[in-house]
Every structure is written in C-alpha cells, then in structure tokens.
Coordinates of C-alpha atoms (C1' of nucleotides) in Angstrom, one line a residue:
Chain A
M1 CA 7.3 55.5 11.4
P2 CA 8.7 55.3 7.8
D3 CA 9.9 52.0 6.6
S4 CA 13.3 53.4 5.7
L5 CA 14.0 54.2 9.4
R6 CA 12.9 50.7 10.4
R7 CA 15.4 49.3 7.9
F8 CA 18.1 51.4 9.4
K9 CA 17.2 50.2 12.8
A10 CA 17.1 46.6 11.6
G11 CA 20.6 47.1 10.2
V12 CA 21.9 48.1 13.6
F13 CA 20.2 45.1 15.3
Q14 CA 21.6 42.9 12.5
A15 CA 25.1 44.2 13.3
L16 CA 24.5 43.2 17.0
A17 CA 23.1 39.8 16.0
H18 CA 26.3 37.8 16.2
P19 CA 28.1 36.4 19.2
T20 CA 31.5 37.5 18.0
R21 CA 30.3 41.1 17.4
I22 CA 28.7 41.3 20.8
A23 CA 32.0 40.0 22.3
I24 CA 33.8 42.7 20.4
L25 CA 31.6 45.5 21.7
E26 CA 31.8 44.2 25.2
L27 CA 35.6 44.1 25.0
L28 CA 35.5 47.7 23.7
G29 CA 33.2 48.7 26.6
T30 CA 36.1 49.7 28.8
G31 CA 38.0 51.6 26.1
E32 CA 39.6 51.4 22.7
L33 CA 41.6 48.3 21.5
S34 CA 43.6 47.7 18.4
A35 CA 42.4 45.1 15.9
G36 CA 45.3 42.9 16.9
E37 CA 44.4 43.0 20.6
L38 CA 40.8 42.1 19.7
I39 CA 42.0 39.2 17.6
E40 CA 44.2 38.0 20.4
K41 CA 41.5 38.3 23.1
L42 CA 38.9 36.6 20.9
G43 CA 41.3 33.8 19.8
M44 CA 39.8 33.8 16.3
E45 CA 41.0 34.0 12.7
Q46 CA 42.4 37.4 11.8
A47 CA 40.2 37.6 8.6
N48 CA 37.1 36.6 10.4
V49 CA 37.5 39.2 13.1
S50 CA 38.3 41.8 10.5
Q51 CA 35.1 41.0 8.7
H52 CA 33.1 41.3 11.8
L53 CA 34.8 44.7 12.4
A54 CA 33.8 45.7 8.9
V55 CA 30.2 44.9 9.7
L56 CA 30.3 47.1 12.8
R57 CA 32.1 49.8 10.9
T58 CA 29.6 49.8 8.1
Q59 CA 26.7 50.2 10.5
R60 CA 28.9 52.7 12.4
L61 CA 28.6 51.0 15.7
V62 CA 32.3 51.5 16.1
V63 CA 34.7 54.1 15.0
N64 CA 38.4 53.6 14.3
R65 CA 41.5 55.6 14.6
K66 CA 44.7 54.8 12.7
S67 CA 48.0 55.0 14.5
G68 CA 51.0 54.0 12.5
N69 CA 50.7 50.3 11.7
Q70 CA 47.6 49.8 13.8
V71 CA 44.0 50.6 13.9
F72 CA 42.3 51.3 17.2
Y73 CA 38.6 50.7 17.6
S74 CA 36.1 52.1 20.0
V75 CA 32.4 52.1 20.5
R76 CA 30.8 55.0 18.7
D77 CA 28.2 56.0 21.3
P78 CA 27.6 55.0 24.9
I79 CA 24.0 54.5 24.2
L80 CA 25.0 51.2 22.5
L81 CA 26.6 50.1 25.7
E82 CA 23.5 51.0 27.6
V83 CA 21.5 48.8 25.2
L84 CA 23.8 45.9 26.0
T85 CA 23.5 46.6 29.7
L86 CA 19.7 46.7 29.4
M87 CA 19.9 43.4 27.6
R88 CA 22.0 42.0 30.4
S89 CA 19.2 42.7 32.9
Y90 CA 16.8 41.0 30.6
F91 CA 18.9 38.0 30.3
Q92 CA 19.4 37.7 34.0
K93 CA 15.7 37.9 34.5
Y94 CA 15.1 35.0 32.2
L95 CA 18.3 33.2 32.9
T96 CA 16.8 29.8 33.7
E97 CA 14.6 29.9 30.7
A98 CA 17.5 31.0 28.5
Q99 CA 19.6 28.1 29.7
E100 CA 16.8 25.7 28.9
M101 CA 16.5 27.2 25.4
L102 CA 20.2 26.8 24.8
R103 CA 20.2 23.2 26.0
E104 CA 17.3 22.4 23.7
M105 CA 19.0 24.1 20.8
S106 CA 22.2 22.2 21.3
E107 CA 20.3 18.9 21.6
S108 CA 18.3 19.3 18.5
G109 CA 21.2 21.0 16.7
R110 CA 23.4 17.9 16.7
Chain B
M1 CA 30.9 36.2 29.8
P2 CA 30.3 32.7 28.5
D3 CA 29.8 32.2 24.8
S4 CA 26.5 30.5 25.4
L5 CA 25.0 33.7 26.8
R6 CA 26.4 35.7 23.9
R7 CA 24.7 33.3 21.6
F8 CA 21.4 33.8 23.5
K9 CA 21.8 37.6 23.2
A10 CA 22.7 37.4 19.6
G11 CA 19.5 35.4 19.1
V12 CA 17.4 38.2 20.6
F13 CA 19.1 40.8 18.4
Q14 CA 18.7 38.5 15.4
A15 CA 15.0 38.5 16.2
L16 CA 15.0 42.3 16.3
A17 CA 16.9 42.5 13.1
H18 CA 14.1 42.7 10.6
P19 CA 12.0 45.8 9.7
T20 CA 8.8 43.8 9.8
R21 CA 9.5 42.4 13.3
I22 CA 10.4 45.8 14.6
A23 CA 7.2 47.1 13.2
I24 CA 5.3 44.3 14.9
L25 CA 6.9 45.1 18.3
E26 CA 6.2 48.8 17.9
L27 CA 2.6 48.0 17.1
L28 CA 2.4 45.8 20.2
G29 CA 3.9 48.6 22.3
T30 CA 0.5 50.0 23.2
G31 CA -1.1 46.7 24.0
E32 CA -2.0 43.3 22.6
L33 CA -3.2 42.7 19.1
S34 CA -4.5 39.6 17.3
A35 CA -2.5 38.1 14.5
G36 CA -5.2 39.3 12.1
E37 CA -5.0 42.9 13.3
L38 CA -1.2 42.8 12.8
I39 CA -1.6 41.5 9.3
E40 CA -4.1 44.1 8.5
K41 CA -2.1 47.0 9.9
L42 CA 1.1 45.8 8.3
G43 CA -0.6 45.1 4.9
M44 CA 1.5 42.1 4.3
E45 CA 1.0 38.4 3.4
Q46 CA -0.6 36.4 6.1
A47 CA 2.0 33.6 5.9
N48 CA 4.9 36.1 6.0
V49 CA 3.6 37.9 9.1
S50 CA 2.9 34.5 10.7
Q51 CA 6.5 33.5 10.0
H52 CA 7.8 36.6 11.6
L53 CA 5.6 36.0 14.6
A54 CA 7.1 32.5 14.8
V55 CA 10.6 34.1 15.0
L56 CA 9.5 36.4 17.8
R57 CA 7.8 33.5 19.6
T58 CA 10.8 31.2 19.3
Q59 CA 13.0 33.8 20.9
R60 CA 10.2 34.6 23.3
L61 CA 10.1 38.3 22.6
V62 CA 6.3 38.0 22.5
V63 CA 3.8 35.9 24.2
N64 CA 0.5 34.8 22.8
R65 CA -2.9 34.1 24.2
K66 CA -5.5 32.0 22.4
S67 CA -9.1 33.2 22.5
G68 CA -11.5 31.1 20.4
N69 CA -10.5 31.5 16.8
Q70 CA -7.9 34.1 17.3
V71 CA -4.4 34.5 18.8
F72 CA -3.5 37.6 20.6
Y73 CA 0.1 38.7 20.9
S74 CA 1.8 41.0 23.3
V75 CA 5.4 42.0 24.1
R76 CA 6.8 39.7 26.7
D77 CA 8.7 42.2 28.8
P78 CA 8.7 46.0 28.9
I79 CA 12.5 45.9 28.9
L80 CA 12.3 45.2 25.2
L81 CA 10.3 48.3 24.6
E82 CA 12.9 50.2 26.6
V83 CA 15.5 48.9 24.3
L84 CA 13.5 50.1 21.3
T85 CA 13.1 53.5 23.0
L86 CA 16.8 53.8 23.7
M87 CA 17.5 52.9 20.1
R88 CA 15.1 55.6 18.9
S89 CA 17.1 58.2 20.8
Y90 CA 20.2 56.8 19.1
F91 CA 18.7 57.0 15.7
Q92 CA 17.5 60.6 16.3
K93 CA 21.0 61.6 17.3
Y94 CA 22.4 60.3 14.1
L95 CA 19.4 61.0 11.9
T96 CA 21.2 63.1 9.3
E97 CA 23.9 60.5 8.9
A98 CA 21.4 57.7 8.8
Q99 CA 19.6 59.4 6.0
E100 CA 22.8 59.8 4.0
M101 CA 23.5 56.1 4.6
L102 CA 20.1 55.1 3.4
R103 CA 20.4 57.3 0.3
E104 CA 23.8 55.8 -0.6
M105 CA 22.4 52.3 0.0
S106 CA 19.4 52.9 -2.3
E107 CA 21.7 54.5 -5.0
S108 CA 24.2 51.6 -5.1
G109 CA 21.5 49.1 -4.5
R110 CA 19.8 49.7 -7.8
Chain C
dT1 C1' 63.8 51.0 -2.2
dT2 C1' 62.5 46.5 -0.1
dC3 C1' 61.0 43.9 4.1
dG4 C1' 57.9 42.7 7.7
dA5 C1' 54.0 43.4 10.6
dA6 C1' 49.1 44.9 11.0
dT7 C1' 44.9 45.0 8.9
dA8 C1' 41.6 44.7 5.1
dT9 C1' 39.5 42.6 1.1
dT10 C1' 38.4 39.0 -2.2
dC11 C1' 36.9 34.4 -3.2
dG12 C1' 34.5 30.0 -3.0
dG13 C1' 31.7 26.9 -0.5
dT14 C1' 28.1 26.0 2.7
dA15 C1' 24.5 27.3 5.8
dT16 C1' 20.8 30.3 7.1
dT17 C1' 17.0 33.5 6.1
dA18 C1' 13.2 35.6 3.6
dC19 C1' 9.4 35.3 0.6
dG20 C1' 4.8 33.8 -1.6
dA21 C1' 2.1 29.9 -2.9
dA22 C1' -0.1 26.1 -1.3
dT23 C1' -1.5 23.2 2.5
dT24 C1' -2.8 22.1 7.2
dT25 C1' -4.6 22.8 11.8
dA26 C1' -7.9 24.5 15.1
dA27 C1' -12.0 26.6 16.4
dT28 C1' -16.7 28.1 15.7
dA29 C1' -21.1 28.2 13.4
dT30 C1' -24.6 26.1 10.7
Chain D
dA1 C1' -20.9 16.3 9.6
dT2 C1' -19.3 20.2 6.8
dA3 C1' -18.3 24.9 5.8
dT4 C1' -15.9 29.0 7.3
dT5 C1' -12.6 31.8 9.3
dA6 C1' -8.0 32.5 11.7
dA7 C1' -3.6 31.2 12.1
dA8 C1' 0.4 28.1 11.5
dT9 C1' 3.3 25.2 8.8
dT10 C1' 5.5 23.3 4.7
dC11 C1' 7.8 23.8 0.3
dG12 C1' 10.8 25.6 -3.3
dT13 C1' 13.7 29.3 -4.6
dA14 C1' 16.4 33.4 -4.3
dA15 C1' 19.1 36.2 -1.5
dT16 C1' 22.3 36.9 2.5
dA17 C1' 25.6 35.6 6.0
dC18 C1' 29.5 33.1 7.7
dC19 C1' 33.9 31.0 7.5
dG20 C1' 38.9 30.1 6.3
dA21 C1' 42.3 30.4 2.7
dA22 C1' 44.5 33.3 -0.2
dT23 C1' 45.7 37.9 -1.6
dA24 C1' 46.1 42.9 -1.3
dT25 C1' 47.0 47.2 1.1
dT26 C1' 49.3 50.3 4.2
dC27 C1' 52.6 51.7 7.1
dG28 C1' 57.1 52.1 9.5
dA29 C1' 61.8 50.3 9.7
dA30 C1' 66.1 48.8 7.9

DNA sequence: TTCGAATATTCGGTATTACGAATTTAATAT
DNA sequence: ATATTAAATTCGTAATACCGAATATTCGAA
C-alpha cells in the first residue's frame, strides 16, 4: 500500500483521536445537530467546539448544511459509526484492563 | 458514555493515527514478526520503529513475546484488523476525493 | 442600513509528539 | 569475562495540537 494512502488513513484516525471529537460523532449518531446544539450538549467553549468541528470537516468525517443562521452537522458515512461500534465491542472486551490503564494514567498524571 | 471511556477510545485512535503505526499493524496482519523484521520491511531507523512499537504497546494494540535475543510482535485482537478493513472500504469509497485532498495538501504543503 | 445571534477564524501560550543520534539493557556466543 | 547482536530508552530539537480570549464573518430581523 502506498504511503500516501496510509497518510490519508492516519489523518482520519487523527481526527478520531480526541475525546471531544468522539463525543461529537456519537452525538451525531442519531441524526444531524446544529453547532449550537452540540456546544450546549457538550458544555464546552464555543470556539473550542468549532475548532474540533473544523478538524472533522477538514478530514470530511462530517458534512454540514447551512440553514439561515445555523449550520447543521451530520456524519458523512455510516461506515464511521460502524467503526465506532466495533470499537465499543473492543472496549467492552477489555473493560477491566481499560479501567486499570485509566487509573494508572490519572495517578501518574498528577 | 463517561468521558473516561472516550479518553480511552481516543487513545486507541491516537495510536492508530500515524502512517508508520498503520503500516506496522498491516504488516502484522498476517502473523507475528520480530522487531528486526519490522524495521527491515519498513526501512526506517531502528529507534524510530521501536518508539512506534512502544506507542502500540502502551495502548496495548499489540502484544509481544520474547524469544532469546528477539522480540516478536503480533496484533492483540482481530477486532483491530476488522477496524482497519472497514476503514479500507471507506477509503476505497472516497478514493478520488482522497487523492484530490492529498494533491492539494502536497501543493500547499511545499 | 444597523443590530443581534450563530458560527468560524486568528492569535498566543503551553503541552504533546516525532525524529535521529547516542546510550543502555538484555541475551547469547566465544 | 567480554564481545556481539537485538531491542529499548534517553535526549535535544523541531513540528503539531490544544485551549481560551479576542476578533471576524454571515445571516436574518427590525
């Protein structure tokens, strides 16, 4: 496989590699939401969410539709939700271990 | 979903978010390989590959087995290979667009 | 027009990541 | 013991990512 494709793939994973962006995709799993609704549900800074949306847009994991004053986002392809679902089964399988990892991380972290 | 789990997921995606690490997992898709074999097939610096292996180990996407002088790596769970396969179908679906993206990136990049 | 609401972008600081060079560790063979 | 090979770790530096504050853009309403 050519390296260019691997870089493209890595870009997609990079876009998935942030808790906030995963949360956004999960929120969009049931249908489109406006940027404002996302901001409200996430309870985060407007600029910050907007920046995360920009990352998802740049990698085209989401598409957006403008309606008047608002911008509605939705997941570009259901395959991405399948990936998240697959990951969910992976996490459940290793849940205990994952929890240990998180505990260790937070202990050494601070 | 709790944020701690999202962080764990993000960590896994983060580990996948590098061309070299994707290449490593793809090479391991057909069975275990020693660190040295990986280095040779990738044609990269020993230290660099070893560091990428450390990332994959830390997130437990791979497991390793020591045998004498060598260390053999393999993918921890076939689910991860399924994820990569799913992604492959996604990439094929948007191949044309991906190529445009890559072209634009390399143009503006330098 | 001008105003206000929704969203995006820019900016500056800090933290994280990636790399190669050099060093260290672990195992075997001599 | 010491040399050799495989692999991991440390170190310094450059690049990238993240965040909130401030600013800019875009649209509809008054």
